[in-house]
Amino acid sequence: MINQLEIRNISYKYEKDLVLKNVSLNIKKGSFLVLLGLNGAGKSTLFALITRLLKLQSGDILINNYSISNYKKALENIGIVFQEPTLDLDLTVKQNLVFSGALKGISFKETMLSIKDELSTLELENKLDVRVRDLNGGHRRRVEILRALIGEPSLLLLDEATSGLDIKTRYSIISYIKEIVKKRNISVLWITHLFDEIDENDKVVIIKKGEIITSGIVCEIVSENKKDSLTEVFESLTK
């Protein structure tokens, strides 16, 4: 099976502080992978390296078999949802979407066609002409996810995408993301520090202080470590 994302032996320093230590992981086509770690574990640094907000110091990252050193080829077919909101609050939902499509070289018609089905699923059909600042937090997040799906990317990267949202909205968004993995055969890297966002059948990679300490299907990790929950496994491995 094709690796949609492959991270090879990544290490990274901020001045003298080593924040990532020989990190490797991969995501197969049509897979949902959770990167779990506490704040400061190195998750956001890894995300910044994948999206080229930071420059690689060692190792390599491949997207669709292209090294991110080949910027155009590697990043042309991905969708990104950052932890911090990046929508223009003074533009309408439609204007934000069309502008993002234009940055990808996609026409208005192509942009709206590529997200036609998702507009309905995310309950945004009646919000297109609403200014983003007039939306609640849950709807803003849905718009950011919708924007990331413009052009039908093969890989979706989400960094703490449910941060600050209520439980019901968080679960709704997670459920939706898992559904599009199946529907679109898209690959997803879901970065979080919240244990309740992880299902027992999810594949998870746990990172602590810049190092991957375990990975696998949640129920199997729990069983192998003779614990009752992923939380207990995490606590035992991070003492």
Short mmCIF file of C-alpha atoms in Angstrom, two decimals:
data_model
loop_
_atom_site.label_atom_id
_atom_site.label_comp_id
_atom_site.label_asym_id
_atom_site.label_seq_id
_atom_site.Cartn_x
_atom_site.Cartn_y
_atom_site.Cartn_z
CA MET A 1 0.00 0.00 0.00
CA ILE A 2 1.24 3.50 -0.89
CA ASN A 3 2.58 5.76 1.87
CA GLN A 4 0.75 9.08 1.57
CA LEU A 5 3.03 10.61 4.20
CA GLU A 6 6.41 9.27 5.26
CA ILE A 7 8.53 10.88 7.97
CA ARG A 8 12.10 9.59 8.06
CA ASN A 9 14.42 10.07 11.04
CA ILE A 10 13.51 13.67 11.82
CA SER A 11 15.42 15.54 14.51
CA TYR A 12 15.07 19.24 15.23
CA LYS A 13 16.72 21.78 17.55
CA TYR A 14 15.66 25.21 18.73
CA GLU A 15 19.08 26.68 19.50
CA LYS A 16 20.45 24.04 21.94
CA ASP A 17 17.14 22.37 22.78
CA LEU A 18 16.50 19.10 20.94
CA VAL A 19 12.71 19.01 20.53
CA LEU A 20 12.43 16.11 18.04
CA LYS A 21 14.63 13.03 18.30
CA ASN A 22 14.86 10.68 15.33
CA VAL A 23 11.11 10.64 14.66
CA SER A 24 9.77 8.29 11.97
CA LEU A 25 6.20 7.42 11.02
CA ASN A 26 4.09 6.85 7.93
CA ILE A 27 0.45 7.05 6.85
CA LYS A 28 -0.92 4.66 4.28
CA LYS A 29 -3.36 5.78 1.60
CA GLY A 30 -6.89 6.02 2.97
CA SER A 31 -5.77 5.84 6.63
CA PHE A 32 -6.54 7.85 9.76
CA LEU A 33 -3.56 8.27 12.10
CA VAL A 34 -3.58 10.02 15.47
CA LEU A 35 -0.42 11.69 16.79
CA LEU A 36 -0.97 11.96 20.55
CA GLY A 37 1.13 13.89 23.02
CA LEU A 38 0.94 16.46 25.76
CA ASN A 39 1.61 20.12 25.10
CA GLY A 40 5.33 20.56 24.46
CA ALA A 41 5.83 16.99 23.23
CA GLY A 42 6.90 18.15 19.76
CA LYS A 43 3.65 17.70 17.84
CA SER A 44 3.38 21.26 16.55
CA THR A 45 7.06 21.35 15.60
CA LEU A 46 6.58 18.21 13.52
CA PHE A 47 3.47 19.72 11.93
CA ALA A 48 5.44 22.89 11.08
CA LEU A 49 8.15 20.78 9.44
CA ILE A 50 5.64 18.82 7.36
CA THR A 51 4.01 22.05 6.15
CA ARG A 52 7.40 23.73 5.62
CA LEU A 53 6.80 26.49 8.13
CA LEU A 54 10.10 25.27 9.56
CA LYS A 55 13.08 24.08 7.55
CA LEU A 56 14.31 20.52 7.94
CA GLN A 57 17.58 20.11 9.83
CA SER A 58 17.94 16.35 9.42
CA GLY A 59 15.99 13.44 7.97
CA ASP A 60 13.37 13.75 5.26
CA ILE A 61 9.61 14.01 4.79
CA LEU A 62 7.86 12.55 1.75
CA ILE A 63 4.31 13.36 0.64
CA ASN A 64 2.95 11.20 -2.19
CA ASN A 65 6.54 9.95 -2.63
CA TYR A 66 7.87 13.49 -3.19
CA SER A 67 10.36 14.96 -0.72
CA ILE A 68 9.18 18.26 0.72
CA SER A 69 12.40 19.71 -0.62
CA ASN A 70 10.42 19.58 -3.89
CA TYR A 71 7.94 22.09 -2.48
CA LYS A 72 5.49 22.30 -5.37
CA LYS A 73 5.13 18.57 -6.00
CA ALA A 74 4.95 17.59 -2.33
CA LEU A 75 2.43 20.17 -1.13
CA GLU A 76 0.17 20.61 -4.14
CA ASN A 77 -2.21 17.84 -3.09
CA ILE A 78 -2.67 18.36 0.65
CA GLY A 79 -5.20 20.15 2.83
CA ILE A 80 -4.21 21.84 6.10
CA VAL A 81 -6.13 22.89 9.21
CA PHE A 82 -3.93 24.83 11.63
CA GLN A 83 -4.43 24.98 15.39
CA GLU A 84 -4.91 28.74 15.30
CA PRO A 85 -7.80 30.06 13.13
CA THR A 86 -6.64 31.46 9.78
CA LEU A 87 -9.89 32.60 8.18
CA ASP A 88 -10.41 36.25 7.26
CA LEU A 89 -13.12 37.33 9.70
CA ASP A 90 -14.31 40.22 7.54
CA LEU A 91 -14.92 38.08 4.46
CA THR A 92 -17.93 35.86 3.95
CA VAL A 93 -17.63 32.09 3.99
CA LYS A 94 -17.84 31.99 0.20
CA GLN A 95 -15.19 34.70 -0.20
CA ASN A 96 -12.79 32.79 2.06
CA LEU A 97 -13.34 29.61 0.07
CA VAL A 98 -12.99 31.26 -3.35
CA PHE A 99 -9.83 33.10 -2.30
CA SER A 100 -8.26 29.82 -1.08
CA GLY A 101 -9.22 28.14 -4.34
CA ALA A 102 -7.62 30.95 -6.32
CA LEU A 103 -4.37 30.50 -4.36
CA LYS A 104 -4.39 26.88 -5.55
CA GLY A 105 -5.01 28.00 -9.11
CA ILE A 106 -8.60 26.72 -9.06
CA SER A 107 -11.50 28.65 -10.61
CA PHE A 108 -14.62 29.66 -8.70
CA LYS A 109 -16.62 26.93 -10.43
CA GLU A 110 -14.03 24.23 -9.73
CA THR A 111 -13.69 25.36 -6.12
CA MET A 112 -17.40 25.14 -5.39
CA LEU A 113 -17.77 21.87 -7.31
CA SER A 114 -14.96 20.21 -5.32
CA ILE A 115 -16.76 20.92 -2.02
CA LYS A 116 -20.37 20.70 -3.18
CA ASP A 117 -21.22 17.55 -1.22
CA GLU A 118 -19.34 18.68 1.88
CA LEU A 119 -21.22 21.99 2.05
CA SER A 120 -24.37 20.05 2.81
CA THR A 121 -22.75 17.49 5.10
CA LEU A 122 -21.13 20.23 7.20
CA GLU A 123 -24.38 22.23 7.28
CA LEU A 124 -22.81 25.29 5.66
CA GLU A 125 -25.06 25.67 2.63
CA ASN A 126 -26.96 28.50 4.30
CA LYS A 127 -23.81 30.16 5.66
CA LEU A 128 -22.04 31.02 2.39
CA ASP A 129 -22.96 34.70 2.49
CA VAL A 130 -22.39 35.11 6.23
CA ARG A 131 -19.28 36.94 7.43
CA VAL A 132 -16.97 34.59 9.30
CA ARG A 133 -16.91 36.84 12.40
CA ASP A 134 -20.66 36.22 12.74
CA LEU A 135 -20.24 32.43 12.93
CA ASN A 136 -19.83 30.46 16.15
CA GLY A 137 -16.62 28.54 16.85
CA GLY A 138 -17.94 25.22 15.58
CA HIS A 139 -19.06 26.65 12.25
CA ARG A 140 -15.73 28.47 11.81
CA ARG A 141 -13.89 25.17 12.27
CA ARG A 142 -16.15 23.52 9.73
CA VAL A 143 -15.33 26.27 7.25
CA GLU A 144 -11.61 25.68 7.80
CA ILE A 145 -12.06 21.96 7.17
CA LEU A 146 -14.15 22.70 4.08
CA ARG A 147 -11.44 25.05 2.83
CA ALA A 148 -8.82 22.33 3.33
CA LEU A 149 -10.85 20.01 1.09
CA ILE A 150 -10.82 22.37 -1.90
CA GLY A 151 -9.30 20.61 -4.90
CA GLU A 152 -9.87 17.14 -3.39
CA PRO A 153 -6.50 16.63 -1.67
CA SER A 154 -5.19 13.14 -1.00
CA LEU A 155 -3.75 14.06 2.43
CA LEU A 156 -5.34 16.12 5.20
CA LEU A 157 -3.26 17.49 8.10
CA LEU A 158 -5.10 18.73 11.20
CA ASP A 159 -3.28 20.24 14.19
CA GLU A 160 -5.51 20.35 17.31
CA ALA A 161 -8.44 21.03 14.98
CA THR A 162 -11.08 20.85 17.75
CA SER A 163 -9.26 23.12 20.19
CA GLY A 164 -11.65 25.27 22.22
CA LEU A 165 -14.83 23.56 21.01
CA ASP A 166 -17.50 21.88 23.13
CA ILE A 167 -17.59 18.09 23.38
CA LYS A 168 -20.58 17.62 21.08
CA THR A 169 -18.99 19.73 18.32
CA ARG A 170 -15.62 17.99 18.75
CA TYR A 171 -17.16 14.55 18.35
CA SER A 172 -19.18 15.72 15.35
CA ILE A 173 -16.03 16.97 13.58
CA ILE A 174 -14.02 13.82 14.36
CA SER A 175 -16.86 11.64 13.09
CA TYR A 176 -17.03 13.69 9.90
CA ILE A 177 -13.28 13.45 9.28
CA LYS A 178 -13.35 9.67 9.69
CA GLU A 179 -16.27 9.48 7.30
CA ILE A 180 -14.43 11.35 4.54
CA VAL A 181 -11.46 9.00 4.99
CA LYS A 182 -13.80 6.23 3.87
CA LYS A 183 -15.75 8.23 1.31
CA ARG A 184 -12.82 9.93 -0.41
CA ASN A 185 -10.07 7.40 0.40
CA ILE A 186 -8.18 10.36 1.83
CA SER A 187 -5.33 10.04 4.37
CA VAL A 188 -5.49 12.00 7.62
CA LEU A 189 -2.94 12.99 10.27
CA TRP A 190 -4.94 14.03 13.34
CA ILE A 191 -2.78 15.74 15.97
CA THR A 192 -4.23 16.02 19.47
CA HIS A 193 -3.57 15.97 23.21
CA LEU A 194 -7.14 14.89 24.02
CA PHE A 195 -7.60 11.21 24.86
CA ASP A 196 -11.37 11.27 24.45
CA GLU A 197 -10.93 11.98 20.73
CA ILE A 198 -9.33 8.57 20.19
CA ASP A 199 -11.28 5.39 19.48
CA GLU A 200 -10.08 1.92 20.44
CA ASN A 201 -9.75 0.99 16.76
CA ASP A 202 -7.71 4.05 15.80
CA LYS A 203 -4.05 3.79 14.94
CA VAL A 204 -2.11 6.04 17.29
CA VAL A 205 1.47 7.25 17.60
CA ILE A 206 2.40 8.54 21.07
CA ILE A 207 5.12 11.16 21.34
CA LYS A 208 6.83 12.33 24.53
CA LYS A 209 9.54 14.98 24.73
CA GLY A 210 10.23 14.66 21.01
CA GLU A 211 10.46 10.87 20.89
CA ILE A 212 7.93 8.30 19.72
CA ILE A 213 7.43 5.92 22.62
CA THR A 214 4.85 3.56 21.11
CA SER A 215 2.53 3.14 18.15
CA GLY A 216 -0.18 0.80 16.94
CA ILE A 217 -3.92 0.13 17.16
CA VAL A 218 -5.24 1.48 20.47
CA CYS A 219 -6.95 -1.72 21.66
CA GLU A 220 -3.82 -3.74 20.89
CA ILE A 221 -1.54 -1.30 22.72
CA VAL A 222 -3.84 -1.42 25.75
CA SER A 223 -3.89 -5.23 25.72
CA GLU A 224 -0.12 -5.59 25.22
CA ASN A 225 0.55 -3.27 28.18
CA LYS A 226 -2.07 -5.06 30.34
CA LYS A 227 -3.94 -1.85 31.09
CA ASP A 228 -7.61 -0.90 30.99
CA SER A 229 -7.32 2.21 28.83
CA LEU A 230 -5.02 4.25 26.60
CA THR A 231 -4.82 6.84 29.37
CA GLU A 232 -3.36 4.23 31.73
CA VAL A 233 -0.89 3.10 29.04
CA PHE A 234 0.18 6.69 28.46
CA GLU A 235 0.68 7.31 32.18
CA SER A 236 2.76 4.14 32.57
CA LEU A 237 4.97 4.99 29.57
CA THR A 238 5.50 8.64 30.47
CA LYS A 239 6.43 8.31 34.15
#
